[in-house]
PDB file of C-alpha atoms in Angstrom:
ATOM      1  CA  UNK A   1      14.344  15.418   3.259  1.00 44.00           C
ATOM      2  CA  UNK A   2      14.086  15.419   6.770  1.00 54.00           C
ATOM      3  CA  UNK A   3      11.601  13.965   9.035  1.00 54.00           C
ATOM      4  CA  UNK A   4      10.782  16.841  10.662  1.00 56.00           C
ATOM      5  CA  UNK A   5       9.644  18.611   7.514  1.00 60.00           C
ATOM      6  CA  UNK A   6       7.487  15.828   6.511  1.00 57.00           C
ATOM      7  CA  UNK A   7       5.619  16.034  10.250  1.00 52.00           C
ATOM      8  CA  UNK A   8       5.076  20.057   9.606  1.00 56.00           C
ATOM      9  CA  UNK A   9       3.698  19.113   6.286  1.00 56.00           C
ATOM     10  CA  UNK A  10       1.622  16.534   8.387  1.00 55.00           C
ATOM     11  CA  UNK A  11       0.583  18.523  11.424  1.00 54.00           C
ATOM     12  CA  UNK A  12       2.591  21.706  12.701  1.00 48.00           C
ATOM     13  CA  UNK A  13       2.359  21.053  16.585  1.00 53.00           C
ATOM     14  CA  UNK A  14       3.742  17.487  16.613  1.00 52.00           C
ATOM     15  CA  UNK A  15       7.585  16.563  16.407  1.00 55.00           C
ATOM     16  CA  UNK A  16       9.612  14.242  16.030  1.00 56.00           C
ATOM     17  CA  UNK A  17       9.581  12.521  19.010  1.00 61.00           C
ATOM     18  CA  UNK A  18       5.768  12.849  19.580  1.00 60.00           C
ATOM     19  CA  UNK A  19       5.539   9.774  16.841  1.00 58.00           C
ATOM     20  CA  UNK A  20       8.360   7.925  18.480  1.00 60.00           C
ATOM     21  CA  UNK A  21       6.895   8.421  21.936  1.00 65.00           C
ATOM     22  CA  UNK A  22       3.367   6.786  19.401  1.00 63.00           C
ATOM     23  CA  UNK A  23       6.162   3.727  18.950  1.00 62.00           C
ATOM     24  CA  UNK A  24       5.863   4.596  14.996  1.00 60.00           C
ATOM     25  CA  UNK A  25       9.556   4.194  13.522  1.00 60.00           C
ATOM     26  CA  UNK A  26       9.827   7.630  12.207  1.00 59.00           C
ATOM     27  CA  UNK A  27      13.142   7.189  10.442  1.00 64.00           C
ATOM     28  CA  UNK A  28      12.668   4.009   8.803  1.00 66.00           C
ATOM     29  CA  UNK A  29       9.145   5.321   7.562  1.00 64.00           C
ATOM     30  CA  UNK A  30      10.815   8.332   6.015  1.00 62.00           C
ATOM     31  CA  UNK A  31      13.350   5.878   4.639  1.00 64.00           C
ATOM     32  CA  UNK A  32      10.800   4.514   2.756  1.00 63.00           C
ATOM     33  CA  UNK A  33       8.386   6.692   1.626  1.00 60.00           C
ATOM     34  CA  UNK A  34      11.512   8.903   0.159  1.00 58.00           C
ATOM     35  CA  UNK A  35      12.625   5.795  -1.741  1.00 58.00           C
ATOM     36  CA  UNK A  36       9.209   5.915  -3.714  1.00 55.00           C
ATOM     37  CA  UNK A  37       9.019   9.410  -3.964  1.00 53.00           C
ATOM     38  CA  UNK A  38      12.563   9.680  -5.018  1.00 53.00           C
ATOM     39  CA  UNK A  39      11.475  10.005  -8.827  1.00 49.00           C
ATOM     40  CA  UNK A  40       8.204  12.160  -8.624  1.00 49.00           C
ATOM     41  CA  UNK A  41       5.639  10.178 -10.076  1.00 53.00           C
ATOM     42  CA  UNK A  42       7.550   8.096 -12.637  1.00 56.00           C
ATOM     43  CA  UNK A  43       5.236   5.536 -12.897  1.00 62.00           C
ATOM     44  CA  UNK A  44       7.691   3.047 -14.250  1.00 62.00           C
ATOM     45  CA  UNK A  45      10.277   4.020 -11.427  1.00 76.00           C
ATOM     46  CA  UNK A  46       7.523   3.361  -8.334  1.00 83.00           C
ATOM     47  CA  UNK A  47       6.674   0.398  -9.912  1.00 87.00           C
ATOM     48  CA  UNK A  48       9.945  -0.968 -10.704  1.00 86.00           C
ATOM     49  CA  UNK A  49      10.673  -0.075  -6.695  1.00 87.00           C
ATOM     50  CA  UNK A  50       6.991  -1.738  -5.770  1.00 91.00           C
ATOM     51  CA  UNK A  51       8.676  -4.628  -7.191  1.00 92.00           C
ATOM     52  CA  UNK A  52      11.836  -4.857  -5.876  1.00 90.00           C
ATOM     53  CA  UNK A  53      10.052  -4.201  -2.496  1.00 91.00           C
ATOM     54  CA  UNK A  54       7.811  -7.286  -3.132  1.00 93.00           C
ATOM     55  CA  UNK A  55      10.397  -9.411  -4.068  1.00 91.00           C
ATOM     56  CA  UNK A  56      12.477  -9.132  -1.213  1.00 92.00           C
ATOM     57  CA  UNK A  57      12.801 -11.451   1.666  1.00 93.00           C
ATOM     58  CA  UNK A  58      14.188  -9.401   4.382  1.00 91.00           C
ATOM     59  CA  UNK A  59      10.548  -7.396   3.481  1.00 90.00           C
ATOM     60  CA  UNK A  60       8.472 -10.149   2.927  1.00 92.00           C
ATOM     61  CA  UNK A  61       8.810 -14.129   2.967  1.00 92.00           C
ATOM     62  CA  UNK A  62       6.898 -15.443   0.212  1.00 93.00           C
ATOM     63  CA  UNK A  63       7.374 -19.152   1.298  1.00 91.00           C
ATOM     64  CA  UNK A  64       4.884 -17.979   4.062  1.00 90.00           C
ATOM     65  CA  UNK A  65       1.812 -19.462   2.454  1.00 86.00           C
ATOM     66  CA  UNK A  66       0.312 -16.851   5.249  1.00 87.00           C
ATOM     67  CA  UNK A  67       1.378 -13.512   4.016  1.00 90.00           C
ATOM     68  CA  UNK A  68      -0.389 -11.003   2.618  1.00 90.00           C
ATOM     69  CA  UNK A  69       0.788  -7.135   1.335  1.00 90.00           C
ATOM     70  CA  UNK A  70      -1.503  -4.453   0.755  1.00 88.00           C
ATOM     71  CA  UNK A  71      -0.493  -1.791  -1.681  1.00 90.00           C
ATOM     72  CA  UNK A  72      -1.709   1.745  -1.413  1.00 87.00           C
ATOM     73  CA  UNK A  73      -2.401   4.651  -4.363  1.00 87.00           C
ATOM     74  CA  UNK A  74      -4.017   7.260  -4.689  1.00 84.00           C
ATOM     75  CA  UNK A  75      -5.754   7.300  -7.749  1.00 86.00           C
ATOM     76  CA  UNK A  76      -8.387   4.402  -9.151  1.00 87.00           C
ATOM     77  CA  UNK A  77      -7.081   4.161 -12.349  1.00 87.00           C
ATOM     78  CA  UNK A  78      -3.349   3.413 -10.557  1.00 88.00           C
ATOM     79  CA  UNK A  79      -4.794   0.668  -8.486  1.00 89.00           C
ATOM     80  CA  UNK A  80      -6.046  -1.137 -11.261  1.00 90.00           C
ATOM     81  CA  UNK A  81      -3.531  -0.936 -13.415  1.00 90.00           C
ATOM     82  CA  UNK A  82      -0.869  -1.487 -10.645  1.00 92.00           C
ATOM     83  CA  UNK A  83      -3.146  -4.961 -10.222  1.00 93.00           C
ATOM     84  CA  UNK A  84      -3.007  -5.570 -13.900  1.00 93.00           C
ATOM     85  CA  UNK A  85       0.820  -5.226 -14.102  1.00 92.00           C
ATOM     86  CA  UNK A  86       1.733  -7.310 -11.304  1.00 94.00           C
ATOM     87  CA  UNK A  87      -1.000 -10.381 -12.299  1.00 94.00           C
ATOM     88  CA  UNK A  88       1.770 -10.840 -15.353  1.00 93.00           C
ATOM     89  CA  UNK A  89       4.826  -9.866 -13.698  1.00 92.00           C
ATOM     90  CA  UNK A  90       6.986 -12.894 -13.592  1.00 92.00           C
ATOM     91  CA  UNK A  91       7.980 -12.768 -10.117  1.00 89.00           C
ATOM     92  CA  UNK A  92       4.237 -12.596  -8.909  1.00 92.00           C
ATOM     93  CA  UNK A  93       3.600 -15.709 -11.689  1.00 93.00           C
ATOM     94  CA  UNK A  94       7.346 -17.535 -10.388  1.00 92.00           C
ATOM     95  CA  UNK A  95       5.677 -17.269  -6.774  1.00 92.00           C
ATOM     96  CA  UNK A  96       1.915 -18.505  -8.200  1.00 93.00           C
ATOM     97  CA  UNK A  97       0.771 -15.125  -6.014  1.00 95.00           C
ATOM     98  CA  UNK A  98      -2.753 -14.261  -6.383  1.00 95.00           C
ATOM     99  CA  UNK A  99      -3.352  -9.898  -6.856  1.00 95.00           C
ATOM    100  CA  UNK A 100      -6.221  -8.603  -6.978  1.00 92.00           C
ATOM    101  CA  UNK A 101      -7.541  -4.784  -6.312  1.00 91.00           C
ATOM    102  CA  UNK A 102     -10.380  -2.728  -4.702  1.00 88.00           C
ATOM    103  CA  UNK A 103     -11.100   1.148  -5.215  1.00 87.00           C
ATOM    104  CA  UNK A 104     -14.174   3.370  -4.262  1.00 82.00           C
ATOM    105  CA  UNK A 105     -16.961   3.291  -6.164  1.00 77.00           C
ATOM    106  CA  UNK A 106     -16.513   7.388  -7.571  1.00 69.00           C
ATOM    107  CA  UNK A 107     -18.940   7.644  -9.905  1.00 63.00           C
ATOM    108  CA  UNK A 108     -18.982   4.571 -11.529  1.00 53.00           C
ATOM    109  CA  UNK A 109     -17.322   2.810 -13.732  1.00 54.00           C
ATOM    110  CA  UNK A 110     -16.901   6.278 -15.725  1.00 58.00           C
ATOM    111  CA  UNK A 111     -13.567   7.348 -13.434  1.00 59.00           C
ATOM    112  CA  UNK A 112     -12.480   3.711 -12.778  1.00 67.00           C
ATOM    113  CA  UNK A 113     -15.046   3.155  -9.981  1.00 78.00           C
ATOM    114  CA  UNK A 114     -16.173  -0.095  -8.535  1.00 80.00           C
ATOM    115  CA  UNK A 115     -19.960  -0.672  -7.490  1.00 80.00           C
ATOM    116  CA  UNK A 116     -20.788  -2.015  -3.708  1.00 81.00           C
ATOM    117  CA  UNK A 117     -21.373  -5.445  -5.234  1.00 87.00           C
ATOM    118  CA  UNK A 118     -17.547  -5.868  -6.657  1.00 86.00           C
ATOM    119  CA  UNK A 119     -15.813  -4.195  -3.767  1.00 82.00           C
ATOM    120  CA  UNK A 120     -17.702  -6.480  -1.155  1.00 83.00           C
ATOM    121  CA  UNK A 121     -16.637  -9.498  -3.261  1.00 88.00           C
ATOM    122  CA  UNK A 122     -12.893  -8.400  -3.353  1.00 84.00           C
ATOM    123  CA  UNK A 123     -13.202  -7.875   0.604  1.00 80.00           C
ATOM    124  CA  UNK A 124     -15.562 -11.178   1.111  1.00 81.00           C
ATOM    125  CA  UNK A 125     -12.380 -13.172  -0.486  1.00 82.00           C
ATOM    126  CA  UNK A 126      -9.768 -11.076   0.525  1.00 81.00           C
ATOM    127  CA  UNK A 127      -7.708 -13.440   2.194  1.00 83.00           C
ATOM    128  CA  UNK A 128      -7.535 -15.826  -1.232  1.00 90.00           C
ATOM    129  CA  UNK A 129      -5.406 -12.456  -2.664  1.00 91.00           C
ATOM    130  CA  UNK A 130      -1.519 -12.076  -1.503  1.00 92.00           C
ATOM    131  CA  UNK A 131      -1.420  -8.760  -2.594  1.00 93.00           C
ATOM    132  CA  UNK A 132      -4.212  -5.988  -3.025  1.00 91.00           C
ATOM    133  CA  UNK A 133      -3.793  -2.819  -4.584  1.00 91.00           C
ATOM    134  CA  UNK A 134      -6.122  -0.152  -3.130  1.00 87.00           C
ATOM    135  CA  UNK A 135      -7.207   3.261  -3.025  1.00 85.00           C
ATOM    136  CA  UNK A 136      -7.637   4.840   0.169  1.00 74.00           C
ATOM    137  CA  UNK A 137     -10.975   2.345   0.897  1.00 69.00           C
ATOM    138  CA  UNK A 138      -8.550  -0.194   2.332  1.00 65.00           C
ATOM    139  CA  UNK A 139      -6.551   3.106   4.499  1.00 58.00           C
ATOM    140  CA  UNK A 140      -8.662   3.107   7.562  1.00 56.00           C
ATOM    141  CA  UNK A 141     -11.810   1.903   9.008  1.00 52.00           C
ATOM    142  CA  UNK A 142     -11.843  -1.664   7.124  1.00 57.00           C
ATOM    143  CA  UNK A 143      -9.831  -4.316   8.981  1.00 60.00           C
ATOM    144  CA  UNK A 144      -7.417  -7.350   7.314  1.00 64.00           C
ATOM    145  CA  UNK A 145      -5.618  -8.979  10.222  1.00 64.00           C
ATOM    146  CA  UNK A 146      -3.540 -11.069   8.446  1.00 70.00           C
ATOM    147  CA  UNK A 147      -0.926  -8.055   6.502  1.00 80.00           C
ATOM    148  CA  UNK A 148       2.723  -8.611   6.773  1.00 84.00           C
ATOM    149  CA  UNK A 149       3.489  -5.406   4.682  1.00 87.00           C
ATOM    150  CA  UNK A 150       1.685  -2.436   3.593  1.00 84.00           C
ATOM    151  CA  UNK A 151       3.257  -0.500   0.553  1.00 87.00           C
ATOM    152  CA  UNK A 152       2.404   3.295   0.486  1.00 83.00           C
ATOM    153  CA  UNK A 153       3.116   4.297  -3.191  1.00 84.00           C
ATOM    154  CA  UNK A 154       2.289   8.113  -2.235  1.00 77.00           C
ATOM    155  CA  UNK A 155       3.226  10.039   1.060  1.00 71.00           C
ATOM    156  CA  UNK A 156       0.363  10.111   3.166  1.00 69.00           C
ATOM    157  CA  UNK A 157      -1.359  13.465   2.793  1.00 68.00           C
ATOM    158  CA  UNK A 158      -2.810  13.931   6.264  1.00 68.00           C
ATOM    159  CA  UNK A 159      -1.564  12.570  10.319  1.00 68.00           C
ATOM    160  CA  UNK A 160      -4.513  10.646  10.296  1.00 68.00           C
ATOM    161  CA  UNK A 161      -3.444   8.762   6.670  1.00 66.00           C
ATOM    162  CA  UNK A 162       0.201   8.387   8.553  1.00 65.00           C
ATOM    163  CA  UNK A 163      -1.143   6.310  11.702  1.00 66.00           C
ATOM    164  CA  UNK A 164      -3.801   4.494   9.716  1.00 64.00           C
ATOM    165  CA  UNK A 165      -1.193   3.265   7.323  1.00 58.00           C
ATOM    166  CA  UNK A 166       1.085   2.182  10.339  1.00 60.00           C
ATOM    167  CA  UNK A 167      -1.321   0.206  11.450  1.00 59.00           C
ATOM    168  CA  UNK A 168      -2.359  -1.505   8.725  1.00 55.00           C
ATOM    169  CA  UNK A 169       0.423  -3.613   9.438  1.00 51.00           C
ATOM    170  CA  UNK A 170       0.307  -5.799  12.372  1.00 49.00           C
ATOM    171  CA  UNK A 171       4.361  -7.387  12.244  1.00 44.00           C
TER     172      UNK A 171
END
């Protein structure tokens, strides 16, 4: 895959150099976001590789009682269970990380939802959680400044999605 097929996907009139010219590292974006898309959706693949991300220092420093990851999916169901997973995964327990997650409220708790009341809680605490797993709630518009990494489990599905994602990120 190269990274100027994932930009036509993204938006036709913009190259390659239009998002280095942004200052967003094209290559090393790609790098990633092939490495979790390498398997399709094998669920047990991303989140082996969610994992291995999360575990590594040269990614993030866990001894930093300061940092934080936020980890991006696409569907509500995903998020939660993603959240479940890693709560009793024992490198999150070895580290004594906290997870938590926060999804749209849909319709309800029928499709995995989460009403006003729980999502403002999750945000109101936020910074007690080292990792959140969220739909696309947490993507843009809602601000946590202290994120050393953001995880994108899917590739983003619009330019917009792309440069929100980027910024998430403020290291």
């Amino acid at each position: 895959a190269d990274i100027d097929e994932l930009l036509k996907q993204l938006s036709p009139s913009l190259k390659t150099q239009d998002f280095i010219n942004m200052g967003l590292p094209c290559q090393q974006m790609l790098q990633k976001v092939n490495y979790f898309a390498e398997d399709g959706n094998n669920d047990l693949t991303m989140f082996t590789k969610l994992v291995e991300t999360l575990r590594d220092p040269s990614i993030i420093n866990w001894t930093d009682s300061s940092s934080r990851a936020l980890v991006l999916v696409r569907e509500r169901k995903r998020a939660k269970q993603y959240s479940q997973r890693l709560k009793t995964h024992p490198t999150v327990k070895d580290k004594d990380l906290h997870v938590g997650h926060i999804v749209g409220h849909g319709k309800g708790a029928k499709d995995g939802g989460m009403d006003v009341k729980k999502q403002r809680k999750v945000f109101d605490n936020h910074e007690r959680y080292h990792i959140l797993v969220a739909t696309s709630i947490m993507e843009e518009g809602i601000d946590i400044q202290a994120l050393q990494l953001v995880v994108c489990m899917n590739p983003p599905n619009s330019l917009r999605a792309l440069v929100q994602m980027r910024g998430r990120a403020r290291r």
